[in-house]
mmCIF file of C-alpha atoms in Angstrom:
data_model
loop_
_atom_site.group_PDB
_atom_site.id
_atom_site.type_symbol
_atom_site.label_atom_id
_atom_site.label_comp_id
_atom_site.label_asym_id
_atom_site.label_seq_id
_atom_site.Cartn_x
_atom_site.Cartn_y
_atom_site.Cartn_z
ATOM 1 C CA MET A 8 -30.070 -6.060 37.076
ATOM 2 C CA ALA A 9 -30.924 -3.309 34.471
ATOM 3 C CA CYS A 10 -33.218 -2.966 31.731
ATOM 4 C CA ARG A 11 -32.538 -1.087 28.519
ATOM 5 C CA ARG A 12 -34.552 2.236 28.013
ATOM 6 C CA ARG A 13 -37.560 1.507 25.796
ATOM 7 C CA ASN A 14 -39.848 4.135 24.527
ATOM 8 C CA GLY A 15 -38.473 6.779 26.422
ATOM 9 C CA GLN A 16 -39.061 4.641 29.592
ATOM 10 C CA PRO A 17 -36.215 5.256 32.208
ATOM 11 C CA ARG A 18 -33.698 2.525 33.098
ATOM 12 C CA TRP A 19 -34.342 0.514 36.312
ATOM 13 C CA ARG A 20 -31.877 -1.064 38.662
ATOM 14 C CA ARG A 21 -32.497 -3.213 41.648
ATOM 15 C CA SER A 22 -31.691 -1.869 44.870
ATOM 16 C CA SER A 23 -30.169 -5.282 45.756
ATOM 17 C CA LEU A 24 -29.709 -8.806 44.737
ATOM 18 C CA ASN A 25 -33.171 -9.749 45.950
ATOM 19 C CA SER A 26 -35.546 -9.860 43.433
ATOM 20 C CA SER A 27 -38.362 -8.980 45.710
ATOM 21 C CA ALA A 28 -36.663 -5.488 46.478
ATOM 22 C CA PRO A 29 -38.204 -2.426 45.208
ATOM 23 C CA ARG A 30 -37.152 -1.074 41.846
ATOM 24 C CA GLN A 31 -35.414 2.487 41.725
ATOM 25 C CA PRO A 32 -34.318 4.510 38.865
ATOM 26 C CA ALA A 33 -30.545 4.020 38.003
ATOM 27 C CA ASN A 34 -28.394 6.982 38.805
ATOM 28 C CA PRO A 35 -27.257 8.758 35.545
ATOM 29 C CA SER A 36 -23.421 8.855 35.142
ATOM 30 C CA PRO A 37 -21.897 12.356 36.776
ATOM 31 C CA PHE A 38 -20.715 13.464 33.424
ATOM 32 C CA PHE A 39 -24.061 12.676 31.616
ATOM 33 C CA THR A 40 -25.205 16.313 31.341
ATOM 34 C CA PHE A 41 -21.693 17.487 30.862
ATOM 35 C CA TRP A 42 -21.422 15.778 27.672
ATOM 36 C CA LYS A 43 -24.107 17.547 26.079
ATOM 37 C CA VAL A 44 -24.272 21.454 25.578
ATOM 38 C CA PRO A 45 -21.656 22.798 28.100
ATOM 39 C CA LEU A 46 -18.779 20.736 26.935
ATOM 40 C CA TRP A 47 -19.344 21.739 23.215
ATOM 41 C CA LEU A 48 -19.913 25.382 24.687
ATOM 42 C CA ALA A 49 -16.561 25.125 26.384
ATOM 43 C CA ALA A 50 -14.724 23.603 23.390
ATOM 44 C CA ALA A 51 -16.486 26.308 21.055
ATOM 45 C CA ILE A 52 -15.296 29.135 23.436
ATOM 46 C CA ALA A 53 -11.604 27.410 23.542
ATOM 47 C CA VAL A 54 -11.289 27.298 19.782
ATOM 48 C CA LEU A 55 -12.458 30.630 19.162
ATOM 49 C CA ASP A 56 -10.149 32.182 21.725
ATOM 50 C CA GLN A 57 -7.139 30.271 20.184
ATOM 51 C CA LEU A 58 -8.169 31.114 16.647
ATOM 52 C CA SER A 59 -8.404 34.914 17.780
ATOM 53 C CA LYS A 60 -5.192 34.766 19.376
ATOM 54 C CA ALA A 61 -3.512 32.976 16.357
ATOM 55 C CA TYR A 62 -4.806 35.835 14.210
ATOM 56 C CA VAL A 63 -3.197 38.535 16.524
ATOM 57 C CA LEU A 64 0.036 36.668 16.923
ATOM 58 C CA ARG A 65 0.323 36.286 13.066
ATOM 59 C CA ASN A 66 -0.768 39.807 12.079
ATOM 60 C CA TRP A 67 0.119 42.336 14.824
ATOM 61 C CA PRO A 68 3.164 43.044 16.364
ATOM 62 C CA LEU A 69 3.639 43.150 20.069
ATOM 63 C CA GLY A 70 2.321 46.430 21.440
ATOM 64 C CA SER A 71 0.511 47.363 18.561
ATOM 65 C CA ARG A 72 -2.810 49.231 18.792
ATOM 66 C CA TYR A 73 -5.499 49.823 16.187
ATOM 67 C CA ALA A 74 -8.557 52.098 17.226
ATOM 68 C CA VAL A 75 -11.908 50.623 16.283
ATOM 69 C CA ILE A 76 -14.082 53.222 18.306
ATOM 70 C CA GLU A 77 -11.913 56.350 19.148
ATOM 71 C CA GLY A 78 -11.773 57.058 22.898
ATOM 72 C CA PHE A 79 -13.214 53.904 23.948
ATOM 73 C CA PHE A 80 -12.441 50.562 22.173
ATOM 74 C CA ASN A 81 -9.000 49.359 20.476
ATOM 75 C CA LEU A 82 -7.749 46.235 19.341
ATOM 76 C CA VAL A 83 -4.228 45.574 20.619
ATOM 77 C CA HIS A 84 -1.487 42.808 21.134
ATOM 78 C CA TYR A 85 -0.331 42.322 24.799
ATOM 79 C CA ARG A 86 0.990 39.889 26.624
ATOM 80 C CA ASN A 87 0.173 39.071 30.269
ATOM 81 C CA PRO A 88 2.544 36.719 32.495
ATOM 82 C CA GLY A 89 0.049 36.698 34.942
ATOM 83 C CA ALA A 90 -3.735 36.463 35.940
ATOM 84 C CA ALA A 91 -6.181 39.392 35.838
ATOM 85 C CA TRP A 92 -4.464 42.681 36.072
ATOM 86 C CA GLY A 93 -1.036 41.042 36.058
ATOM 87 C CA ILE A 94 -1.525 39.463 39.390
ATOM 88 C CA LEU A 95 1.118 36.722 40.044
ATOM 89 C CA GLY A 96 3.010 37.781 36.924
ATOM 90 C CA GLY A 97 6.302 35.638 36.415
ATOM 91 C CA TYR A 98 4.443 32.536 38.267
ATOM 92 C CA THR A 99 3.272 30.846 35.211
ATOM 93 C CA TRP A 100 3.811 27.335 36.707
ATOM 94 C CA LEU A 101 1.442 28.226 39.512
ATOM 95 C CA LEU A 102 -0.962 29.555 37.294
ATOM 96 C CA THR A 103 -1.011 26.560 35.052
ATOM 97 C CA LEU A 104 -1.454 24.353 38.054
ATOM 98 C CA LEU A 105 -4.326 26.358 39.280
ATOM 99 C CA SER A 106 -5.843 26.387 35.849
ATOM 100 C CA PHE A 107 -5.479 22.610 35.689
ATOM 101 C CA ALA A 108 -7.029 22.157 39.263
ATOM 102 C CA ALA A 109 -10.029 24.459 38.024
ATOM 103 C CA MET A 110 -10.643 22.560 34.979
ATOM 104 C CA LEU A 111 -10.550 19.151 36.899
ATOM 105 C CA GLY A 112 -12.631 20.669 39.566
ATOM 106 C CA VAL A 113 -15.495 21.815 37.049
ATOM 107 C CA VAL A 114 -15.328 18.450 35.269
ATOM 108 C CA VAL A 115 -15.153 16.004 38.313
ATOM 109 C CA PHE A 116 -17.923 18.129 40.191
ATOM 110 C CA PHE A 117 -20.033 19.203 37.301
ATOM 111 C CA LYS A 118 -23.018 17.401 38.480
ATOM 112 C CA ASN A 119 -23.095 18.893 41.847
ATOM 113 C CA LEU A 120 -21.952 22.283 40.805
ATOM 114 C CA ALA A 121 -24.707 22.422 37.879
ATOM 115 C CA ALA A 122 -27.359 20.878 40.305
ATOM 116 C CA GLY A 123 -29.661 20.014 37.526
ATOM 117 C CA SER A 124 -29.920 23.762 36.325
ATOM 118 C CA LYS A 125 -29.401 24.356 32.607
ATOM 119 C CA THR A 126 -28.378 28.017 33.460
ATOM 120 C CA LEU A 127 -25.468 26.697 35.767
ATOM 121 C CA SER A 128 -24.570 24.277 33.365
ATOM 122 C CA MET A 129 -24.176 26.848 30.485
ATOM 123 C CA ALA A 130 -22.184 29.035 33.271
ATOM 124 C CA LEU A 131 -19.901 26.176 33.798
ATOM 125 C CA GLY A 132 -19.302 25.562 30.031
ATOM 126 C CA LEU A 133 -18.362 29.142 29.541
ATOM 127 C CA LEU A 134 -15.943 28.944 32.805
ATOM 128 C CA LEU A 135 -14.413 25.734 31.592
ATOM 129 C CA GLY A 136 -13.916 27.266 27.816
ATOM 130 C CA GLY A 137 -12.139 30.138 29.226
ATOM 131 C CA ILE A 138 -9.884 28.293 31.569
ATOM 132 C CA VAL A 139 -8.960 26.007 28.734
ATOM 133 C CA GLY A 140 -8.293 28.814 26.289
ATOM 134 C CA ASN A 141 -5.989 30.851 28.804
ATOM 135 C CA LEU A 142 -4.192 27.365 29.899
ATOM 136 C CA VAL A 143 -3.399 26.772 26.278
ATOM 137 C CA ASP A 144 -1.589 29.957 26.232
ATOM 138 C CA ARG A 145 0.380 29.342 29.400
ATOM 139 C CA LEU A 146 1.232 26.005 28.078
ATOM 140 C CA VAL A 147 2.302 27.088 24.639
ATOM 141 C CA HIS A 148 3.465 30.839 25.347
ATOM 142 C CA GLY A 149 4.125 30.935 28.750
ATOM 143 C CA GLU A 150 1.802 33.841 28.953
ATOM 144 C CA VAL A 151 -1.638 34.930 28.066
ATOM 145 C CA VAL A 152 -2.292 37.010 24.710
ATOM 146 C CA ASP A 153 -4.778 39.960 25.290
ATOM 147 C CA PHE A 154 -6.156 42.028 22.447
ATOM 148 C CA LEU A 155 -9.449 43.743 23.759
ATOM 149 C CA ASP A 156 -8.727 47.229 24.991
ATOM 150 C CA PHE A 157 -11.677 49.101 26.485
ATOM 151 C CA TYR A 158 -10.980 52.556 27.876
ATOM 152 C CA TRP A 159 -12.617 55.995 28.368
ATOM 153 C CA GLY A 160 -10.235 59.124 28.002
ATOM 154 C CA ALA A 161 -7.067 58.106 29.813
ATOM 155 C CA HIS A 162 -8.639 55.411 31.859
ATOM 156 C CA HIS A 163 -8.192 52.023 30.418
ATOM 157 C CA TRP A 164 -9.681 48.586 31.686
ATOM 158 C CA PRO A 165 -6.872 46.125 31.600
ATOM 159 C CA ALA A 166 -6.811 44.277 28.100
ATOM 160 C CA PHE A 167 -8.495 40.936 27.943
ATOM 161 C CA ASN A 168 -9.484 38.132 25.373
ATOM 162 C CA ILE A 169 -12.370 35.968 24.671
ATOM 163 C CA ALA A 170 -11.352 33.452 27.279
ATOM 164 C CA ASP A 171 -11.252 36.056 29.860
ATOM 165 C CA SER A 172 -14.704 37.263 28.865
ATOM 166 C CA ALA A 173 -16.035 33.729 28.956
ATOM 167 C CA ILE A 174 -14.682 33.172 32.483
ATOM 168 C CA THR A 175 -16.021 36.543 33.735
ATOM 169 C CA VAL A 176 -19.491 36.117 32.187
ATOM 170 C CA GLY A 177 -19.511 32.484 33.350
ATOM 171 C CA VAL A 178 -18.677 33.523 37.019
ATOM 172 C CA ILE A 179 -21.270 36.280 37.000
ATOM 173 C CA ALA A 180 -24.049 34.092 35.456
ATOM 174 C CA TYR A 181 -23.401 31.202 37.959
ATOM 175 C CA ILE A 182 -23.338 33.566 40.947
ATOM 176 C CA LEU A 183 -26.679 35.268 39.904
ATOM 177 C CA ALA A 184 -28.253 31.975 39.003
ATOM 178 C CA SER A 185 -27.210 30.432 42.229
ATOM 179 C CA ALA A 186 -28.740 33.368 44.227
ATOM 180 C CA LEU A 187 -32.038 33.553 42.110
ATOM 181 C CA ILE A 188 -32.961 30.237 41.156
ATOM 182 C CA PRO A 189 -34.812 28.686 43.911
ATOM 183 C CA GLU A 190 -33.580 25.291 45.330
ATOM 184 C CA PRO A 191 -35.818 22.242 44.567
ATOM 185 C CA LYS A 192 -38.313 21.631 47.669
ATOM 186 C CA GLU A 193 -37.599 18.342 49.412
ATOM 187 C CA HIS A 194 -40.286 15.567 49.015
ATOM 188 C CA ALA A 195 -42.078 14.926 51.864
ATOM 189 C CA GLN A 196 -41.880 11.179 53.119
#
């Protein structure tokens, strides 16, 4: 039997049908915290990524390059049929399948992966937004549109996009937060 939340008091659920059994807090849905800020962050990243790529596709010919900071940063229009650095180029079906699996894994295991941490939740939101942004490209174009080109002299970092940036920042933030945030101490019983 469950009671409704009143005046900020937690919901309670009986641990068994026996009315004399002790009451315990109800377990929130595993997606409860996911539906807050992380999902909106993921949606914002995916939308911003797709809007930027739509602008590139509509206005810049394939292979074009526009110097923003000479000798350091260009806006370009490149296509990547693979993953990072063109890995698995030509295996769009496999990358699409892996993207779906990663997206599903983040959503289904969000509660465990986030471990109640706002930082880990935000990192997963970034990761999910980036996965969705590049997944849409693979489904619609069969490859990913890249347009950010950083370089120093003749040494170019592979072109990337907003989704790639979100994935990179999300993974780095997740690793750092996992390593630096102390685990909660077990309650002595």
